[in-house]
Every structure is written in structure tokens, then in C-alpha cells.
């Protein structure tokens, strides 16, 4: 289960800002919850409304968000609490692209850094702030 309000999740767990800094895995979960909540808001107001999914396979592949659009186009999203994602952070998006072929129109690795850059074929790293930019 995912608590989509990150502040509520942190308060429920009794974790303050200092605790998040010390617990990298918890920080990652809170950042992921925040981004997913923001994607849900954007999806609600979009012209093309995708169905949002989470994928976790039995062989440990996981994609944080899969946006499936009418007609079958798919965008995969990974969320990283770090500021400098690399090609390894996009490995599950590459796997998803291989599985879906032309249905996979792109992948995004959202991160806490300041800039966008390409991570691979059809896969980009974007700052979380890009969610609010036109």
C-alpha cells in the first residue's frame, strides 16, 4: 500500500526531517510517494487520461508508475531521491521498453537534481520540479 500524502506518512511513522536524512531508504519512499501524488494530480487534469499502474515482477523488476494511455501507449516512471541518476537507475525502464516494443513511448527518471538529461533510448532524467513546468 502507498500513503499518497508524504507528510502524513512521515508523521504516522514518527519520522522528522532529520530522520529522513539519516534513513535513505525512508527518504526514497517519501519522495516516491510525493511524486506519485503529484502525477495523480496531473493525470486528473490532463487531456489524455492514462490509467496508472505499479509494476513489480517476481524476478525483482519494479517500475514505480506505468501510465497506460488509450490506444496502448505506455510511459514508465522511476523516482529517485538522489540528484544524479545514472543509466543503472533506468534499467527497469529499459526492460519495460524491451517488453513493450513500440507501445513504450518513453521513460522518465524523476530526481532531486536541477537538470534534465538523456539516460538512454527514449529515457530521460528530469528534476521533480519538471512536473510543474510547461
Short mmCIF file of N, CA, C and O in Angstrom, two decimals:
data_model
loop_
_atom_site.label_atom_id
_atom_site.label_comp_id
_atom_site.label_asym_id
_atom_site.label_seq_id
_atom_site.Cartn_x
_atom_site.Cartn_y
_atom_site.Cartn_z
N UNK A 1 0.83 -1.20 0.00
CA UNK A 1 0.00 0.00 0.00
C UNK A 1 0.86 1.25 0.00
O UNK A 1 1.96 1.26 0.54
N UNK A 2 0.32 2.30 -0.55
CA UNK A 2 1.03 3.56 -0.66
C UNK A 2 0.19 4.65 -0.02
O UNK A 2 -0.97 4.84 -0.39
N UNK A 3 0.75 5.32 0.96
CA UNK A 3 0.11 6.50 1.52
C UNK A 3 0.52 7.66 0.62
O UNK A 3 1.70 7.96 0.49
N UNK A 4 -0.47 8.30 -0.03
CA UNK A 4 -0.13 9.29 -1.05
C UNK A 4 0.13 10.68 -0.51
O UNK A 4 0.50 11.57 -1.25
N UNK A 5 -0.02 10.88 0.76
CA UNK A 5 0.33 12.17 1.36
C UNK A 5 1.62 11.96 2.15
O UNK A 5 1.61 11.39 3.23
N UNK A 6 2.76 12.42 1.60
CA UNK A 6 4.05 12.15 2.23
C UNK A 6 4.19 12.69 3.64
O UNK A 6 4.78 12.03 4.49
N UNK A 7 3.66 13.87 3.91
CA UNK A 7 3.77 14.43 5.27
C UNK A 7 2.99 13.57 6.25
O UNK A 7 3.45 13.33 7.37
N UNK A 8 1.83 13.09 5.86
CA UNK A 8 1.03 12.21 6.72
C UNK A 8 1.78 10.89 6.95
O UNK A 8 1.82 10.39 8.08
N UNK A 9 2.39 10.37 5.91
CA UNK A 9 3.15 9.12 6.06
C UNK A 9 4.30 9.31 7.04
O UNK A 9 4.51 8.47 7.93
N UNK A 10 5.06 10.40 6.89
CA UNK A 10 6.19 10.65 7.79
C UNK A 10 5.71 10.83 9.22
O UNK A 10 6.30 10.28 10.16
N UNK A 11 4.63 11.59 9.40
CA UNK A 11 4.10 11.81 10.75
C UNK A 11 3.62 10.50 11.37
O UNK A 11 3.86 10.23 12.55
N UNK A 12 2.95 9.68 10.57
CA UNK A 12 2.45 8.40 11.06
C UNK A 12 3.60 7.50 11.51
O UNK A 12 3.50 6.79 12.51
N UNK A 13 4.70 7.57 10.77
CA UNK A 13 5.87 6.76 11.11
C UNK A 13 6.74 7.40 12.19
O UNK A 13 7.72 6.81 12.64
N UNK A 14 6.40 8.63 12.58
CA UNK A 14 7.17 9.33 13.61
C UNK A 14 8.54 9.77 13.12
O UNK A 14 9.50 9.82 13.90
N UNK A 15 8.65 10.10 11.84
CA UNK A 15 9.93 10.48 11.27
C UNK A 15 9.91 11.97 10.94
O UNK A 15 9.02 12.44 10.24
N UNK A 16 10.90 12.69 11.43
CA UNK A 16 11.03 14.11 11.11
C UNK A 16 12.07 14.28 10.00
O UNK A 16 12.60 13.31 9.47
N UNK A 17 12.37 15.52 9.63
CA UNK A 17 13.31 15.79 8.54
C UNK A 17 14.68 15.16 8.82
O UNK A 17 15.30 14.60 7.92
N UNK A 18 15.15 15.26 10.04
CA UNK A 18 16.44 14.66 10.40
C UNK A 18 16.43 13.16 10.22
O UNK A 18 17.41 12.57 9.76
N UNK A 19 15.33 12.53 10.60
CA UNK A 19 15.20 11.09 10.44
C UNK A 19 15.22 10.68 8.98
O UNK A 19 15.80 9.65 8.62
N UNK A 20 14.61 11.49 8.13
CA UNK A 20 14.61 11.18 6.70
C UNK A 20 16.02 11.27 6.12
O UNK A 20 16.40 10.48 5.27
N UNK A 21 16.78 12.23 6.59
CA UNK A 21 18.16 12.37 6.11
C UNK A 21 19.00 11.17 6.53
O UNK A 21 19.81 10.65 5.77
N UNK A 22 18.77 10.68 7.75
CA UNK A 22 19.54 9.54 8.25
C UNK A 22 19.09 8.21 7.62
O UNK A 22 19.88 7.30 7.49
N UNK A 23 17.83 8.12 7.28
CA UNK A 23 17.28 6.87 6.72
C UNK A 23 17.05 7.03 5.22
O UNK A 23 15.97 7.39 4.77
N UNK A 24 18.07 6.76 4.42
CA UNK A 24 17.99 6.97 2.98
C UNK A 24 16.84 6.20 2.33
O UNK A 24 16.16 6.72 1.46
N UNK A 25 16.60 4.97 2.77
CA UNK A 25 15.52 4.20 2.16
C UNK A 25 14.16 4.82 2.47
O UNK A 25 13.27 4.82 1.62
N UNK A 26 14.00 5.37 3.66
CA UNK A 26 12.74 6.02 4.01
C UNK A 26 12.57 7.31 3.22
O UNK A 26 11.48 7.62 2.74
N UNK A 27 13.66 8.06 3.06
CA UNK A 27 13.59 9.28 2.25
C UNK A 27 13.14 8.93 0.84
O UNK A 27 12.28 9.60 0.27
N UNK A 28 13.70 7.88 0.28
CA UNK A 28 13.30 7.45 -1.06
C UNK A 28 11.83 7.14 -1.16
O UNK A 28 11.15 7.52 -2.12
N UNK A 29 11.29 6.48 -0.15
CA UNK A 29 9.86 6.14 -0.15
C UNK A 29 8.99 7.38 -0.05
O UNK A 29 7.95 7.48 -0.70
N UNK A 30 9.40 8.33 0.78
CA UNK A 30 8.62 9.57 0.93
C UNK A 30 8.67 10.39 -0.36
O UNK A 30 7.65 10.92 -0.81
N UNK A 31 9.85 10.50 -0.97
CA UNK A 31 9.97 11.23 -2.24
C UNK A 31 9.12 10.54 -3.32
O UNK A 31 8.40 11.20 -4.08
N UNK A 32 9.17 9.23 -3.36
CA UNK A 32 8.37 8.48 -4.32
C UNK A 32 6.88 8.74 -4.11
O UNK A 32 6.14 8.99 -5.06
N UNK A 33 6.42 8.69 -2.87
CA UNK A 33 5.01 8.95 -2.57
C UNK A 33 4.61 10.35 -3.01
O UNK A 33 3.53 10.57 -3.58
N UNK A 34 5.49 11.33 -2.76
CA UNK A 34 5.22 12.71 -3.16
C UNK A 34 5.06 12.82 -4.68
O UNK A 34 4.10 13.41 -5.18
N UNK A 35 6.00 12.24 -5.43
CA UNK A 35 5.95 12.34 -6.89
C UNK A 35 4.72 11.62 -7.43
O UNK A 35 4.04 12.13 -8.33
N UNK A 36 4.42 10.45 -6.91
CA UNK A 36 3.24 9.72 -7.38
C UNK A 36 1.97 10.52 -7.10
O UNK A 36 1.08 10.59 -7.95
N UNK A 37 1.89 11.16 -5.95
CA UNK A 37 0.72 12.00 -5.65
C UNK A 37 0.61 13.14 -6.67
O UNK A 37 -0.48 13.46 -7.14
N UNK A 38 1.73 13.74 -7.01
CA UNK A 38 1.73 14.83 -7.99
C UNK A 38 1.36 14.33 -9.39
O UNK A 38 0.64 15.00 -10.13
N UNK A 39 1.84 13.15 -9.76
CA UNK A 39 1.47 12.57 -11.06
C UNK A 39 -0.03 12.32 -11.10
O UNK A 39 -0.68 12.57 -12.12
N UNK A 40 -0.59 11.83 -10.01
CA UNK A 40 -2.05 11.59 -9.96
C UNK A 40 -2.83 12.89 -10.16
O UNK A 40 -3.85 12.90 -10.84
N UNK A 41 -2.34 13.98 -9.59
CA UNK A 41 -3.00 15.28 -9.77
C UNK A 41 -2.92 15.69 -11.24
O UNK A 41 -3.92 16.11 -11.83
N UNK A 42 -1.72 15.61 -11.82
CA UNK A 42 -1.55 15.98 -13.23
C UNK A 42 -2.43 15.11 -14.13
O UNK A 42 -3.03 15.61 -15.07
N UNK A 43 -2.49 13.83 -13.82
CA UNK A 43 -3.30 12.90 -14.62
C UNK A 43 -4.77 13.29 -14.58
O UNK A 43 -5.48 13.23 -15.59
N UNK A 44 -5.24 13.74 -13.45
CA UNK A 44 -6.66 14.09 -13.30
C UNK A 44 -7.06 15.28 -14.16
O UNK A 44 -8.21 15.41 -14.55
N UNK A 45 -6.11 16.15 -14.45
CA UNK A 45 -6.41 17.35 -15.23
C UNK A 45 -5.93 17.28 -16.67
O UNK A 45 -6.10 18.22 -17.43
N UNK A 46 -5.33 16.18 -17.05
CA UNK A 46 -4.80 16.05 -18.40
C UNK A 46 -5.88 15.81 -19.44
O UNK A 46 -7.00 15.37 -19.13
N UNK A 47 -5.54 16.09 -20.68
CA UNK A 47 -6.47 15.85 -21.78
C UNK A 47 -6.58 14.36 -22.05
O UNK A 47 -7.68 13.83 -22.17
N UNK A 48 -5.44 13.69 -22.14
CA UNK A 48 -5.42 12.23 -22.32
C UNK A 48 -5.22 11.62 -20.94
O UNK A 48 -4.18 11.77 -20.35
N UNK A 49 -6.20 10.95 -20.45
CA UNK A 49 -6.13 10.41 -19.09
C UNK A 49 -5.63 8.97 -19.11
O UNK A 49 -6.36 8.06 -19.46
N UNK A 50 -4.40 8.78 -18.67
CA UNK A 50 -3.88 7.41 -18.63
C UNK A 50 -4.38 6.67 -17.40
O UNK A 50 -4.80 7.27 -16.41
N UNK A 51 -4.33 5.36 -17.48
CA UNK A 51 -4.52 4.54 -16.29
C UNK A 51 -3.15 4.36 -15.68
O UNK A 51 -2.18 4.08 -16.38
N UNK A 52 -3.05 4.54 -14.38
CA UNK A 52 -1.76 4.46 -13.69
C UNK A 52 -1.64 3.11 -12.99
O UNK A 52 -2.59 2.66 -12.34
N UNK A 53 -0.47 2.52 -13.12
CA UNK A 53 -0.20 1.21 -12.51
C UNK A 53 1.17 1.24 -11.86
O UNK A 53 2.02 2.07 -12.16
N UNK A 54 1.38 0.27 -10.98
CA UNK A 54 2.70 0.00 -10.41
C UNK A 54 3.04 -1.42 -10.83
O UNK A 54 2.17 -2.30 -10.86
N UNK A 55 4.30 -1.67 -11.16
CA UNK A 55 4.70 -3.00 -11.60
C UNK A 55 5.83 -3.52 -10.72
O UNK A 55 6.83 -2.85 -10.52
N UNK A 56 5.63 -4.72 -10.21
CA UNK A 56 6.70 -5.45 -9.52
C UNK A 56 6.58 -6.91 -9.95
O UNK A 56 5.55 -7.53 -9.76
N UNK A 57 7.67 -7.43 -10.54
CA UNK A 57 7.64 -8.80 -11.01
C UNK A 57 8.24 -9.73 -9.96
O UNK A 57 8.89 -9.28 -9.01
N UNK A 58 8.04 -11.02 -10.17
CA UNK A 58 8.60 -11.99 -9.23
C UNK A 58 10.11 -12.06 -9.31
O UNK A 58 10.75 -12.54 -8.38
N UNK A 59 10.71 -11.57 -10.41
CA UNK A 59 12.17 -11.59 -10.51
C UNK A 59 12.77 -10.21 -10.22
O UNK A 59 13.81 -9.85 -10.77
N UNK A 60 12.09 -9.45 -9.36
CA UNK A 60 12.62 -8.21 -8.77
C UNK A 60 12.76 -7.04 -9.74
O UNK A 60 13.59 -6.17 -9.52
N UNK A 61 11.95 -7.01 -10.76
CA UNK A 61 11.90 -5.81 -11.60
C UNK A 61 10.73 -4.98 -11.10
O UNK A 61 9.66 -5.50 -10.84
N UNK A 62 10.97 -3.67 -11.00
CA UNK A 62 9.93 -2.79 -10.47
C UNK A 62 9.95 -1.47 -11.23
O UNK A 62 11.01 -0.90 -11.48
N UNK A 63 8.77 -1.02 -11.61
CA UNK A 63 8.60 0.30 -12.22
C UNK A 63 7.59 1.03 -11.34
O UNK A 63 6.49 0.54 -11.08
N UNK A 64 8.00 2.21 -10.86
CA UNK A 64 7.19 2.94 -9.88
C UNK A 64 5.82 3.32 -10.43
O UNK A 64 4.81 3.17 -9.75
N UNK A 65 5.77 3.83 -11.65
CA UNK A 65 4.49 4.20 -12.27
C UNK A 65 4.54 3.82 -13.74
O UNK A 65 5.51 4.10 -14.44
N UNK A 66 3.48 3.17 -14.18
CA UNK A 66 3.27 2.93 -15.60
C UNK A 66 2.00 3.66 -15.98
O UNK A 66 0.94 3.40 -15.41
N UNK A 67 2.13 4.61 -16.90
CA UNK A 67 0.97 5.35 -17.39
C UNK A 67 0.58 4.73 -18.73
O UNK A 67 1.34 4.78 -19.69
N UNK A 68 -0.61 4.12 -18.76
CA UNK A 68 -1.10 3.47 -19.97
C UNK A 68 -2.21 4.32 -20.57
O UNK A 68 -3.25 4.55 -19.94
N UNK A 69 -1.97 4.81 -21.78
CA UNK A 69 -2.89 5.73 -22.44
C UNK A 69 -3.86 4.98 -23.33
O UNK A 69 -3.56 3.87 -23.78
N UNK A 70 -5.04 5.58 -23.59
CA UNK A 70 -5.95 4.97 -24.56
C UNK A 70 -5.21 4.73 -25.87
O UNK A 70 -4.44 5.57 -26.32
N UNK A 71 -5.39 3.58 -26.43
CA UNK A 71 -4.66 3.22 -27.65
C UNK A 71 -3.44 2.38 -27.36
O UNK A 71 -2.82 1.84 -28.27
N UNK A 72 -3.03 2.28 -26.08
CA UNK A 72 -1.95 1.38 -25.72
C UNK A 72 -0.58 1.97 -25.49
O UNK A 72 0.33 1.26 -25.09
N UNK A 73 -0.39 3.27 -25.77
CA UNK A 73 0.91 3.88 -25.50
C UNK A 73 1.21 3.85 -24.00
O UNK A 73 0.31 4.03 -23.18
N UNK A 74 2.49 3.62 -23.67
CA UNK A 74 2.89 3.49 -22.27
C UNK A 74 4.10 4.38 -22.00
O UNK A 74 5.03 4.45 -22.80
N UNK A 75 4.06 5.06 -20.85
CA UNK A 75 5.20 5.80 -20.33
C UNK A 75 5.52 5.21 -18.97
O UNK A 75 4.64 5.01 -18.14
N UNK A 76 6.80 4.92 -18.75
CA UNK A 76 7.25 4.39 -17.47
C UNK A 76 7.93 5.48 -16.67
O UNK A 76 8.60 6.35 -17.23
N UNK A 77 7.76 5.43 -15.35
CA UNK A 77 8.33 6.44 -14.46
C UNK A 77 9.04 5.76 -13.30
O UNK A 77 8.47 4.87 -12.65
N UNK A 78 10.26 6.19 -13.05
CA UNK A 78 11.00 5.82 -11.85
C UNK A 78 11.23 7.09 -11.04
O UNK A 78 11.37 8.18 -11.62
N UNK A 79 11.29 6.96 -9.73
CA UNK A 79 11.54 8.10 -8.86
C UNK A 79 12.76 7.79 -8.00
O UNK A 79 12.83 6.73 -7.37
N UNK A 80 13.71 8.71 -8.01
CA UNK A 80 14.93 8.55 -7.23
C UNK A 80 15.12 9.77 -6.33
O UNK A 80 14.96 10.91 -6.77
N UNK A 81 15.47 9.53 -5.08
CA UNK A 81 15.69 10.62 -4.14
C UNK A 81 17.05 11.29 -4.36
O UNK A 81 17.28 12.38 -3.87
N UNK A 82 17.90 10.69 -5.14
CA UNK A 82 19.22 11.26 -5.42
C UNK A 82 19.16 12.33 -6.50
O UNK A 82 18.20 12.44 -7.25
N UNK A 83 20.24 13.11 -6.58
CA UNK A 83 20.30 14.23 -7.52
C UNK A 83 21.00 13.89 -8.82
O UNK A 83 20.97 14.69 -9.75
N UNK A 84 21.63 12.72 -8.90
CA UNK A 84 22.41 12.38 -10.10
C UNK A 84 22.09 10.95 -10.57
O UNK A 84 22.94 10.06 -10.44
N UNK A 85 20.90 10.74 -11.11
CA UNK A 85 20.58 9.39 -11.58
C UNK A 85 21.49 9.00 -12.74
O UNK A 85 22.01 9.86 -13.46
N UNK A 86 21.69 7.69 -12.89
CA UNK A 86 22.54 7.19 -13.96
C UNK A 86 21.79 6.10 -14.73
O UNK A 86 20.64 5.79 -14.42
N UNK A 87 22.44 5.53 -15.71
CA UNK A 87 21.81 4.52 -16.57
C UNK A 87 21.29 3.33 -15.76
O UNK A 87 20.27 2.74 -16.10
N UNK A 88 21.98 2.99 -14.68
CA UNK A 88 21.52 1.88 -13.84
C UNK A 88 20.15 2.17 -13.22
O UNK A 88 19.34 1.27 -13.04
N UNK A 89 19.89 3.43 -12.91
CA UNK A 89 18.59 3.81 -12.34
C UNK A 89 17.44 3.63 -13.34
O UNK A 89 16.28 3.60 -12.95
N UNK A 90 17.78 3.52 -14.61
CA UNK A 90 16.77 3.35 -15.66
C UNK A 90 16.67 1.92 -16.17
O UNK A 90 15.96 1.64 -17.13
N UNK A 91 17.35 0.98 -15.51
CA UNK A 91 17.42 -0.39 -16.02
C UNK A 91 16.05 -1.05 -16.15
O UNK A 91 15.80 -1.79 -17.11
N UNK A 92 15.14 -0.78 -15.23
CA UNK A 92 13.82 -1.39 -15.32
C UNK A 92 12.97 -0.73 -16.40
O UNK A 92 12.11 -1.38 -17.00
N UNK A 93 13.25 0.53 -16.67
CA UNK A 93 12.56 1.20 -17.79
C UNK A 93 13.06 0.62 -19.12
O UNK A 93 12.27 0.43 -20.05
N UNK A 94 14.35 0.33 -19.22
CA UNK A 94 14.88 -0.30 -20.43
C UNK A 94 14.26 -1.68 -20.61
O UNK A 94 13.89 -2.08 -21.73
N UNK A 95 14.13 -2.42 -19.52
CA UNK A 95 13.49 -3.74 -19.58
C UNK A 95 12.04 -3.60 -20.05
O UNK A 95 11.60 -4.35 -20.93
N UNK A 96 11.33 -2.62 -19.50
CA UNK A 96 9.93 -2.40 -19.90
C UNK A 96 9.85 -2.06 -21.38
O UNK A 96 8.98 -2.57 -22.10
N UNK A 97 10.76 -1.23 -21.85
CA UNK A 97 10.81 -0.88 -23.27
C UNK A 97 11.02 -2.12 -24.13
O UNK A 97 10.35 -2.30 -25.15
N UNK A 98 11.92 -2.99 -23.71
CA UNK A 98 12.16 -4.24 -24.45
C UNK A 98 10.92 -5.11 -24.49
O UNK A 98 10.64 -5.76 -25.50
N UNK A 99 10.16 -5.14 -23.39
CA UNK A 99 8.96 -5.97 -23.32
C UNK A 99 7.83 -5.42 -24.20
O UNK A 99 7.09 -6.18 -24.80
N UNK A 100 7.72 -4.09 -24.25
CA UNK A 100 6.57 -3.48 -24.92
C UNK A 100 6.83 -3.04 -26.36
O UNK A 100 5.88 -2.76 -27.09
N UNK A 101 8.07 -2.93 -26.75
CA UNK A 101 8.38 -2.51 -28.12
C UNK A 101 7.85 -1.11 -28.40
O UNK A 101 8.08 -0.18 -27.63
N UNK A 102 7.12 -0.97 -29.51
CA UNK A 102 6.64 0.34 -29.94
C UNK A 102 5.59 0.94 -29.00
O UNK A 102 5.34 2.14 -29.06
N UNK A 103 4.96 0.13 -28.17
CA UNK A 103 3.99 0.67 -27.20
C UNK A 103 4.68 1.56 -26.16
O UNK A 103 4.05 2.44 -25.60
N UNK A 104 5.94 1.30 -25.89
CA UNK A 104 6.71 2.10 -24.94
C UNK A 104 7.14 3.37 -25.65
O UNK A 104 8.00 3.35 -26.51
N UNK A 105 6.50 4.49 -25.27
CA UNK A 105 6.82 5.76 -25.95
C UNK A 105 7.87 6.57 -25.19
O UNK A 105 8.41 7.52 -25.73
N UNK A 106 8.14 6.19 -23.94
CA UNK A 106 9.18 6.89 -23.22
C UNK A 106 9.22 6.53 -21.75
O UNK A 106 8.29 5.96 -21.20
N UNK A 107 10.35 6.89 -21.15
CA UNK A 107 10.54 6.66 -19.73
C UNK A 107 11.14 7.90 -19.09
O UNK A 107 11.90 8.63 -19.74
N UNK A 108 10.79 8.11 -17.84
CA UNK A 108 11.29 9.26 -17.09
C UNK A 108 11.81 8.78 -15.75
O UNK A 108 11.13 8.02 -15.06
N UNK A 109 13.00 9.23 -15.40
CA UNK A 109 13.52 9.04 -14.05
C UNK A 109 13.48 10.43 -13.40
O UNK A 109 14.24 11.31 -13.76
N UNK A 110 12.54 10.60 -12.48
CA UNK A 110 12.47 11.86 -11.74
C UNK A 110 13.50 11.82 -10.62
O UNK A 110 13.67 10.79 -9.96
N UNK A 111 14.17 12.96 -10.39
CA UNK A 111 15.23 13.02 -9.39
C UNK A 111 15.22 14.39 -8.71
O UNK A 111 14.51 15.30 -9.13
N UNK A 112 16.04 14.53 -7.68
CA UNK A 112 16.06 15.78 -6.90
C UNK A 112 17.08 16.79 -7.41
O UNK A 112 17.20 17.87 -6.83
N UNK A 113 17.79 16.47 -8.46
CA UNK A 113 18.78 17.39 -9.02
C UNK A 113 18.15 18.50 -9.84
O UNK A 113 16.93 18.56 -10.01
N UNK A 114 18.99 19.39 -10.42
CA UNK A 114 18.49 20.58 -11.09
C UNK A 114 18.31 20.49 -12.60
O UNK A 114 17.76 21.40 -13.20
N UNK A 115 18.78 19.40 -13.25
CA UNK A 115 18.75 19.45 -14.71
C UNK A 115 18.21 18.16 -15.33
O UNK A 115 18.18 17.11 -14.70
N UNK A 116 17.81 18.30 -16.61
CA UNK A 116 17.33 17.17 -17.40
C UNK A 116 18.44 16.67 -18.30
O UNK A 116 19.26 17.47 -18.77
N UNK A 117 18.44 15.38 -18.55
CA UNK A 117 19.42 14.81 -19.47
C UNK A 117 18.95 13.42 -19.91
O UNK A 117 18.12 12.79 -19.25
N UNK A 118 19.49 12.99 -21.03
CA UNK A 118 19.11 11.70 -21.60
C UNK A 118 19.85 10.57 -20.89
O UNK A 118 21.05 10.67 -20.64
N UNK A 119 19.11 9.49 -20.59
CA UNK A 119 19.72 8.31 -19.97
C UNK A 119 19.79 7.12 -20.92
O UNK A 119 20.43 6.13 -20.61
N UNK A 120 19.11 7.21 -22.03
CA UNK A 120 19.09 6.10 -22.98
C UNK A 120 18.04 6.33 -24.03
O UNK A 120 17.39 7.37 -24.06
N UNK A 121 17.87 5.33 -24.88
CA UNK A 121 16.88 5.40 -25.94
C UNK A 121 15.48 5.59 -25.33
O UNK A 121 15.01 4.75 -24.56
N UNK A 122 14.87 6.71 -25.63
CA UNK A 122 13.52 7.06 -25.15
C UNK A 122 13.43 7.23 -23.64
O UNK A 122 12.34 7.20 -23.08
N UNK A 123 14.54 7.39 -22.94
CA UNK A 123 14.52 7.51 -21.48
C UNK A 123 15.28 8.76 -21.06
O UNK A 123 16.44 8.96 -21.45
N UNK A 124 14.62 9.58 -20.26
CA UNK A 124 15.19 10.85 -19.80
C UNK A 124 15.16 10.94 -18.30
O UNK A 124 14.29 10.37 -17.65
N UNK A 125 16.11 11.68 -17.76
CA UNK A 125 16.10 12.05 -16.34
C UNK A 125 15.60 13.50 -16.27
O UNK A 125 16.07 14.34 -17.03
N UNK A 126 14.63 13.74 -15.40
CA UNK A 126 14.09 15.10 -15.22
C UNK A 126 14.02 15.41 -13.73
O UNK A 126 13.67 14.53 -12.93
N UNK A 127 14.27 16.67 -13.37
CA UNK A 127 14.07 17.06 -11.98
C UNK A 127 12.59 16.93 -11.61
O UNK A 127 11.72 17.11 -12.47
N UNK A 128 12.33 16.64 -10.37
CA UNK A 128 10.95 16.55 -9.91
C UNK A 128 10.20 17.84 -10.21
O UNK A 128 9.02 17.82 -10.59
N UNK A 129 10.88 18.97 -10.15
CA UNK A 129 10.25 20.27 -10.43
C UNK A 129 9.69 20.34 -11.86
O UNK A 129 8.83 21.18 -12.13
N UNK A 130 10.15 19.48 -12.75
CA UNK A 130 9.62 19.47 -14.12
C UNK A 130 8.14 19.15 -14.15
O UNK A 130 7.45 19.48 -15.13
N UNK A 131 7.63 18.55 -13.11
CA UNK A 131 6.19 18.25 -13.05
C UNK A 131 5.34 19.51 -13.12
O UNK A 131 4.20 19.47 -13.54
N UNK A 132 5.88 20.64 -12.70
CA UNK A 132 5.12 21.87 -12.66
C UNK A 132 5.51 22.85 -13.75
O UNK A 132 5.04 23.98 -13.78
N UNK A 133 6.41 22.43 -14.64
CA UNK A 133 6.83 23.30 -15.73
C UNK A 133 6.07 22.94 -17.00
O UNK A 133 5.74 21.78 -17.20
N UNK A 134 5.82 23.94 -17.82
CA UNK A 134 5.09 23.66 -19.06
C UNK A 134 6.01 23.20 -20.15
O UNK A 134 7.19 23.31 -20.09
#
